[in-house]
Amino acid sequence: MREITYLEAVREAMSQEMRKNEDVYILGEDIGVYGGAFGVTRGMIEEFGPERVRNTPISEAAIAGAAVGSALTGMRPILELQFSDFITIAMDQLVNQAAKLRYMFGGKGKVPMVVRTPAGSGTGAAAQHSQSLEAWMAHIPGLKVVQPSTAYDAKGLLKAAIDDDNPVIFYEHKLLYKTKSHVPEEQYSIPLGKADIKREGKDVTIVATAIMVHKALEAAKELEKEGIDVEIVDPRTLVPLDEETIVESVKKTGRVVVVHEAVKRGGYGGEIASVIAESEAFDYLDAPIKRLGGLPVPIPYNPNLEKAAVPQVPDIIKAVKETVQFK
């Protein structure tokens, strides 16, 4: 099977859906000739034209508002926010409108829209362009939240998001855009709310999201040399969350480390930890649930400080060893 990048998988998913359904279109800043801030939409305006690849003014509130309005009238917009930090400017449209309108209309209206946005640190973009705000979005009833970690997952989950009749926040970690995996050319869909076991093991479970899936896999290779067999669960979607897969994995291993890049305080890892603690998996635990997350600081510009602000492979290795060695 061919290998393509995460970026190419996202572009292919959008293009295939746009060829299939004329109600699907994309809008955002510089997504036309320029191809978007990270080049994801490059070449799409040549195929679909400016009516369906719509450059917008520099106003996230206007972009989100236009998407909500067009979704209510039957379109299926995909809006691109250049950086996930800028979702803050569109909060009223997303939180008070998109997330609530279907409920407030008694199901008679629907808001089938996808918010695609690059997230995370690692590019030297500093405090206002490097945040991970997914827990904020996951807190809002009516919004679905997706965090693909591979090109294969990105394509399948984006198709599912576009087909969904509810607003979906689709986070794409910047450092994953150039990563490759096997991706079928034909269309396929991965159901929202279905986790994936990225690595099977018997000694300890790591529940990791987005870029942390790859760091967890690196850590698992090192830990294997010391006889520690790690299982890695990738939730893929935070809302809806596949609680069953997480619980069953923890029941099998008896130990769990939850890791995400976002600030640990108030991060989604707390939700995952509570799901485990409130489930039957609690009785299988041989050690306390361990959480890893970012430090409670703005993301620094300095590359060494930037790395220090979020979990790295050595941090995951240390946390796993502490969990396994707990008596």
Short mmCIF file of C-alpha atoms in Angstrom, two decimals:
data_model
loop_
_atom_site.label_atom_id
_atom_site.label_comp_id
_atom_site.label_asym_id
_atom_site.label_seq_id
_atom_site.Cartn_x
_atom_site.Cartn_y
_atom_site.Cartn_z
CA MET A 1 0.00 0.00 0.00
CA ARG A 2 1.24 3.51 -0.80
CA GLU A 3 2.54 5.88 1.86
CA ILE A 4 1.51 9.55 1.96
CA THR A 5 1.97 12.32 4.48
CA TYR A 6 -0.56 13.40 7.07
CA LEU A 7 -0.91 16.70 5.18
CA GLU A 8 -1.63 14.88 1.91
CA ALA A 9 -4.16 12.62 3.62
CA VAL A 10 -6.12 15.62 4.92
CA ARG A 11 -6.08 17.23 1.46
CA GLU A 12 -7.15 13.97 -0.20
CA ALA A 13 -10.05 13.50 2.21
CA MET A 14 -11.36 16.99 1.47
CA SER A 15 -10.89 16.66 -2.28
CA GLN A 16 -12.65 13.31 -2.46
CA GLU A 17 -15.60 14.62 -0.44
CA MET A 18 -15.81 17.76 -2.57
CA ARG A 19 -15.87 15.69 -5.78
CA LYS A 20 -18.65 13.55 -4.35
CA ASN A 21 -20.82 16.26 -2.80
CA GLU A 22 -21.21 19.77 -4.21
CA ASP A 23 -22.48 21.00 -0.83
CA VAL A 24 -19.00 20.56 0.64
CA TYR A 25 -16.75 23.63 0.38
CA ILE A 26 -13.82 25.09 2.28
CA LEU A 27 -13.22 28.60 3.57
CA GLY A 28 -10.45 30.33 5.47
CA GLU A 29 -7.59 32.79 5.32
CA ASP A 30 -5.11 32.34 2.45
CA ILE A 31 -6.42 28.88 1.52
CA GLY A 32 -6.69 29.66 -2.20
CA VAL A 33 -3.63 30.32 -4.35
CA TYR A 34 -1.35 30.37 -1.30
CA GLY A 35 -2.63 26.98 -0.18
CA GLY A 36 -3.11 27.73 3.51
CA ALA A 37 -0.64 28.48 6.29
CA PHE A 38 0.82 24.95 6.12
CA GLY A 39 0.05 24.16 2.47
CA VAL A 40 -2.79 21.73 3.17
CA THR A 41 -5.14 23.20 0.53
CA ARG A 42 -2.43 23.78 -2.10
CA GLY A 43 -3.76 23.03 -5.59
CA MET A 44 -7.40 22.76 -4.55
CA ILE A 45 -8.48 26.12 -5.93
CA GLU A 46 -7.27 25.02 -9.38
CA GLU A 47 -9.58 22.01 -9.27
CA PHE A 48 -12.61 23.42 -7.47
CA GLY A 49 -12.48 27.15 -8.18
CA PRO A 50 -12.83 30.18 -5.89
CA GLU A 51 -16.52 29.54 -5.16
CA ARG A 52 -15.72 26.32 -3.30
CA VAL A 53 -12.24 27.26 -2.04
CA ARG A 54 -13.12 30.60 -0.55
CA ASN A 55 -10.49 33.02 0.71
CA THR A 56 -11.85 35.06 3.61
CA PRO A 57 -11.00 38.28 5.42
CA ILE A 58 -8.76 38.04 8.48
CA SER A 59 -11.62 37.53 10.91
CA GLU A 60 -12.11 34.16 12.61
CA ALA A 61 -15.47 35.36 13.96
CA ALA A 62 -16.64 36.09 10.41
CA ILE A 63 -15.29 32.78 9.06
CA ALA A 64 -17.04 30.77 11.78
CA GLY A 65 -20.24 32.78 11.45
CA ALA A 66 -20.36 32.24 7.69
CA ALA A 67 -19.79 28.52 8.22
CA VAL A 68 -22.56 28.23 10.80
CA GLY A 69 -25.01 30.11 8.59
CA SER A 70 -24.25 28.10 5.48
CA ALA A 71 -24.40 24.81 7.43
CA LEU A 72 -27.88 25.71 8.68
CA THR A 73 -29.02 26.22 5.09
CA GLY A 74 -27.78 22.83 3.86
CA MET A 75 -24.11 23.29 3.00
CA ARG A 76 -21.27 21.30 4.58
CA PRO A 77 -18.50 23.84 5.19
CA ILE A 78 -14.95 22.96 6.19
CA LEU A 79 -13.38 26.02 7.74
CA GLU A 80 -9.65 26.31 8.27
CA LEU A 81 -8.31 28.34 11.16
CA GLN A 82 -4.63 29.05 10.54
CA PHE A 83 -3.68 28.28 14.16
CA SER A 84 -5.85 26.64 16.79
CA ASP A 85 -5.06 29.53 19.16
CA PHE A 86 -7.29 31.72 16.97
CA ILE A 87 -10.33 29.65 17.85
CA THR A 88 -10.62 32.02 20.80
CA ILE A 89 -11.77 34.75 18.40
CA ALA A 90 -14.55 32.50 17.05
CA MET A 91 -15.81 31.25 20.42
CA ASP A 92 -19.21 32.93 20.38
CA GLN A 93 -20.07 31.51 16.95
CA LEU A 94 -18.83 28.03 17.87
CA VAL A 95 -19.88 27.73 21.51
CA ASN A 96 -23.11 29.74 21.61
CA GLN A 97 -24.31 29.11 18.06
CA ALA A 98 -22.90 26.03 16.31
CA ALA A 99 -22.89 23.84 19.43
CA LYS A 100 -26.43 24.75 20.52
CA LEU A 101 -28.58 25.46 17.49
CA ARG A 102 -29.59 21.86 16.73
CA TYR A 103 -30.70 21.42 20.34
CA MET A 104 -32.48 24.79 20.46
CA PHE A 105 -34.35 24.02 17.21
CA GLY A 106 -35.54 20.70 18.60
CA GLY A 107 -33.53 18.78 16.01
CA LYS A 108 -35.20 20.55 13.07
CA GLY A 109 -32.00 22.37 12.20
CA LYS A 110 -28.52 20.89 11.96
CA VAL A 111 -25.02 22.33 11.76
CA PRO A 112 -22.82 19.97 9.69
CA MET A 113 -19.51 21.81 9.73
CA VAL A 114 -15.86 20.94 10.38
CA VAL A 115 -13.33 23.29 11.96
CA ARG A 116 -9.86 22.19 10.82
CA THR A 117 -7.04 23.75 12.74
CA PRO A 118 -3.30 23.14 13.34
CA ALA A 119 -2.43 22.78 17.02
CA GLY A 120 0.51 22.20 19.32
CA SER A 121 4.07 23.32 19.86
CA GLY A 122 7.41 22.37 18.35
CA THR A 123 7.71 24.85 15.49
CA GLY A 124 9.10 27.85 17.38
CA ALA A 125 5.86 29.76 16.89
CA ALA A 126 5.79 30.89 20.54
CA ALA A 127 3.00 31.57 23.01
CA GLN A 128 0.16 32.77 20.76
CA HIS A 129 0.57 30.15 18.02
CA SER A 130 1.44 26.93 19.87
CA GLN A 131 -1.33 26.08 22.31
CA SER A 132 -3.32 22.87 22.74
CA LEU A 133 -6.86 23.91 23.66
CA GLU A 134 -8.75 20.68 22.94
CA ALA A 135 -10.01 20.25 26.53
CA TRP A 136 -11.72 23.63 26.27
CA MET A 137 -13.65 22.46 23.21
CA ALA A 138 -14.40 19.03 24.68
CA HIS A 139 -16.14 20.75 27.59
CA ILE A 140 -18.85 22.16 25.32
CA PRO A 141 -21.96 19.97 24.78
CA GLY A 142 -22.77 19.86 21.07
CA LEU A 143 -19.20 19.93 19.77
CA LYS A 144 -17.32 16.81 18.71
CA VAL A 145 -13.53 16.84 19.08
CA VAL A 146 -11.08 14.83 16.96
CA GLN A 147 -7.27 14.45 17.29
CA PRO A 148 -5.79 12.14 14.62
CA SER A 149 -2.22 10.96 15.18
CA THR A 150 -1.49 9.33 11.79
CA ALA A 151 -2.15 10.01 8.12
CA TYR A 152 -4.41 6.94 7.94
CA ASP A 153 -6.48 8.15 10.87
CA ALA A 154 -6.58 11.73 9.56
CA LYS A 155 -8.13 10.75 6.24
CA GLY A 156 -10.71 8.35 7.69
CA LEU A 157 -11.70 10.57 10.59
CA LEU A 158 -11.99 13.68 8.40
CA LYS A 159 -14.42 11.88 6.09
CA ALA A 160 -16.49 10.87 9.13
CA ALA A 161 -16.37 14.45 10.42
CA ILE A 162 -17.55 15.89 7.09
CA ASP A 163 -20.41 13.38 6.97
CA ASP A 164 -21.49 14.16 10.53
CA ASP A 165 -24.52 16.42 11.04
CA ASN A 166 -22.92 18.12 14.04
CA PRO A 167 -20.04 20.60 14.35
CA VAL A 168 -16.67 18.86 14.65
CA ILE A 169 -13.41 20.44 15.85
CA PHE A 170 -10.62 18.66 13.97
CA TYR A 171 -7.16 19.21 15.46
CA GLU A 172 -4.10 18.60 13.27
CA HIS A 173 -0.80 18.71 15.13
CA LYS A 174 1.72 20.76 13.18
CA LEU A 175 4.58 18.31 13.72
CA LEU A 176 2.52 15.49 12.23
CA TYR A 177 1.98 17.09 8.81
CA LYS A 178 5.15 15.57 7.34
CA THR A 179 4.79 12.15 8.97
CA LYS A 180 3.84 9.26 6.67
CA SER A 181 1.75 6.13 6.95
CA HIS A 182 -0.01 3.66 4.68
CA VAL A 183 -3.22 5.23 3.35
CA PRO A 184 -5.61 3.63 0.82
CA GLU A 185 -6.41 5.69 -2.27
CA GLU A 186 -10.10 4.86 -2.07
CA GLN A 187 -12.46 6.59 0.32
CA TYR A 188 -12.92 5.10 3.77
CA SER A 189 -14.35 6.30 7.05
CA ILE A 190 -13.26 5.76 10.65
CA PRO A 191 -16.21 6.12 13.06
CA LEU A 192 -15.95 8.96 15.54
CA GLY A 193 -15.71 7.51 19.03
CA LYS A 194 -13.58 4.47 18.20
CA ALA A 195 -10.13 4.30 19.80
CA ASP A 196 -7.18 2.43 18.30
CA ILE A 197 -4.61 0.29 20.06
CA LYS A 198 -1.40 1.49 18.45
CA ARG A 199 0.74 -1.08 20.29
CA GLU A 200 -0.27 -4.13 22.28
CA GLY A 201 1.40 -4.90 25.61
CA LYS A 202 0.79 -6.50 28.97
CA ASP A 203 2.61 -4.51 31.68
CA VAL A 204 1.27 -0.95 31.49
CA THR A 205 -1.15 1.11 29.38
CA ILE A 206 -0.28 4.51 27.96
CA VAL A 207 -3.28 6.53 26.80
CA ALA A 208 -1.81 9.18 24.49
CA THR A 209 -3.21 11.74 22.07
CA ALA A 210 -1.92 13.36 18.85
CA ILE A 211 1.88 13.85 18.80
CA MET A 212 2.17 12.08 22.15
CA VAL A 213 1.19 8.80 20.47
CA HIS A 214 4.47 8.93 18.55
CA LYS A 215 6.47 9.89 21.63
CA ALA A 216 4.81 7.03 23.52
CA LEU A 217 5.79 4.60 20.76
CA GLU A 218 9.40 5.79 20.99
CA ALA A 219 9.32 5.38 24.75
CA ALA A 220 7.86 1.88 24.41
CA LYS A 221 10.79 0.79 22.25
CA GLU A 222 13.24 1.91 24.90
CA LEU A 223 11.23 0.36 27.73
CA GLU A 224 11.06 -2.93 25.85
CA LYS A 225 14.85 -3.20 26.20
CA GLU A 226 14.31 -3.23 29.97
CA GLY A 227 11.60 -5.87 29.82
CA ILE A 228 8.62 -3.51 30.17
CA ASP A 229 5.85 -4.33 27.69
CA VAL A 230 3.76 -1.21 26.96
CA GLU A 231 0.28 -1.04 25.45
CA ILE A 232 -0.60 2.25 23.75
CA VAL A 233 -4.19 3.38 23.32
CA ASP A 234 -4.92 6.30 21.00
CA PRO A 235 -8.45 7.66 21.69
CA ARG A 236 -8.44 9.43 18.28
CA THR A 237 -11.60 11.29 19.27
CA LEU A 238 -12.09 13.00 22.62
CA VAL A 239 -15.80 13.57 22.02
CA PRO A 240 -17.23 11.01 21.69
CA LEU A 241 -14.72 9.07 23.80
CA ASP A 242 -14.28 5.31 23.45
CA GLU A 243 -14.29 4.54 27.15
CA GLU A 244 -14.63 0.78 26.66
CA THR A 245 -11.29 0.34 24.86
CA ILE A 246 -9.46 2.37 27.51
CA VAL A 247 -11.09 0.51 30.40
CA GLU A 248 -10.43 -2.93 28.90
CA SER A 249 -6.78 -2.08 28.31
CA VAL A 250 -6.30 -0.92 31.90
CA LYS A 251 -8.04 -4.05 33.19
CA LYS A 252 -5.52 -6.10 31.22
CA THR A 253 -2.36 -4.27 32.32
CA GLY A 254 -3.33 -2.98 35.78
CA ARG A 255 -1.29 0.20 35.34
CA VAL A 256 -1.85 3.35 33.29
CA VAL A 257 -0.11 6.56 32.26
CA VAL A 258 -2.17 9.27 30.53
CA VAL A 259 -0.18 11.75 28.45
CA HIS A 260 -1.07 14.79 26.36
CA GLU A 261 0.75 17.93 25.26
CA ALA A 262 -1.83 20.37 26.64
CA VAL A 263 -1.29 21.91 30.06
CA LYS A 264 -1.81 19.22 32.69
CA ARG A 265 -4.00 21.44 34.88
CA GLY A 266 -7.54 21.13 33.52
CA GLY A 267 -6.31 18.97 30.64
CA TYR A 268 -8.31 16.18 29.06
CA GLY A 269 -6.10 13.63 30.81
CA GLY A 270 -8.08 14.38 33.95
CA GLU A 271 -11.26 13.25 32.18
CA ILE A 272 -9.62 10.03 31.02
CA ALA A 273 -8.29 9.40 34.53
CA SER A 274 -11.76 9.88 36.02
CA VAL A 275 -13.30 7.52 33.47
CA ILE A 276 -10.84 4.85 34.62
CA ALA A 277 -11.32 5.64 38.32
CA GLU A 278 -15.12 5.47 38.04
CA SER A 279 -15.12 2.23 36.04
CA GLU A 280 -14.59 -1.41 36.90
CA ALA A 281 -10.96 -0.93 35.84
CA PHE A 282 -10.33 0.77 39.20
CA ASP A 283 -10.40 -2.59 40.97
CA TYR A 284 -7.72 -3.90 38.61
CA LEU A 285 -5.23 -1.09 39.26
CA ASP A 286 -1.93 -2.09 40.88
CA ALA A 287 -0.65 1.50 40.97
CA PRO A 288 -2.14 5.02 41.02
CA ILE A 289 -3.15 6.54 37.69
CA LYS A 290 -0.26 8.66 36.39
CA ARG A 291 -0.85 11.85 34.38
CA LEU A 292 1.61 13.74 32.18
CA GLY A 293 0.88 17.08 30.56
CA GLY A 294 2.37 20.44 29.72
CA LEU A 295 3.65 22.85 32.35
CA PRO A 296 1.31 25.72 33.36
CA VAL A 297 3.26 28.28 31.31
CA PRO A 298 2.82 29.98 27.93
CA ILE A 299 4.77 28.10 25.26
CA PRO A 300 8.24 29.73 25.07
CA TYR A 301 9.94 30.81 21.85
CA ASN A 302 13.33 29.48 22.95
CA PRO A 303 13.57 25.95 21.48
CA ASN A 304 15.04 24.36 24.61
CA LEU A 305 12.40 25.92 26.85
CA GLU A 306 9.70 25.01 24.32
CA LYS A 307 10.65 21.34 24.61
CA ALA A 308 10.82 21.56 28.38
CA ALA A 309 7.29 22.94 28.56
CA VAL A 310 5.65 19.76 27.19
CA PRO A 311 6.23 16.03 27.81
CA GLN A 312 9.10 14.41 25.93
CA VAL A 313 10.13 10.76 25.51
CA PRO A 314 12.33 10.70 28.66
CA ASP A 315 9.40 12.04 30.71
CA ILE A 316 7.16 9.23 29.48
CA ILE A 317 9.84 6.62 30.21
CA LYS A 318 10.27 7.98 33.74
CA ALA A 319 6.51 8.00 34.40
CA VAL A 320 6.10 4.43 33.14
CA LYS A 321 8.98 3.18 35.30
CA GLU A 322 7.51 4.86 38.38
CA THR A 323 4.16 3.24 37.66
CA VAL A 324 5.60 -0.21 37.05
CA GLN A 325 7.85 -0.04 40.13
CA PHE A 326 5.07 1.14 42.45
CA LYS A 327 4.53 -1.27 45.34
#
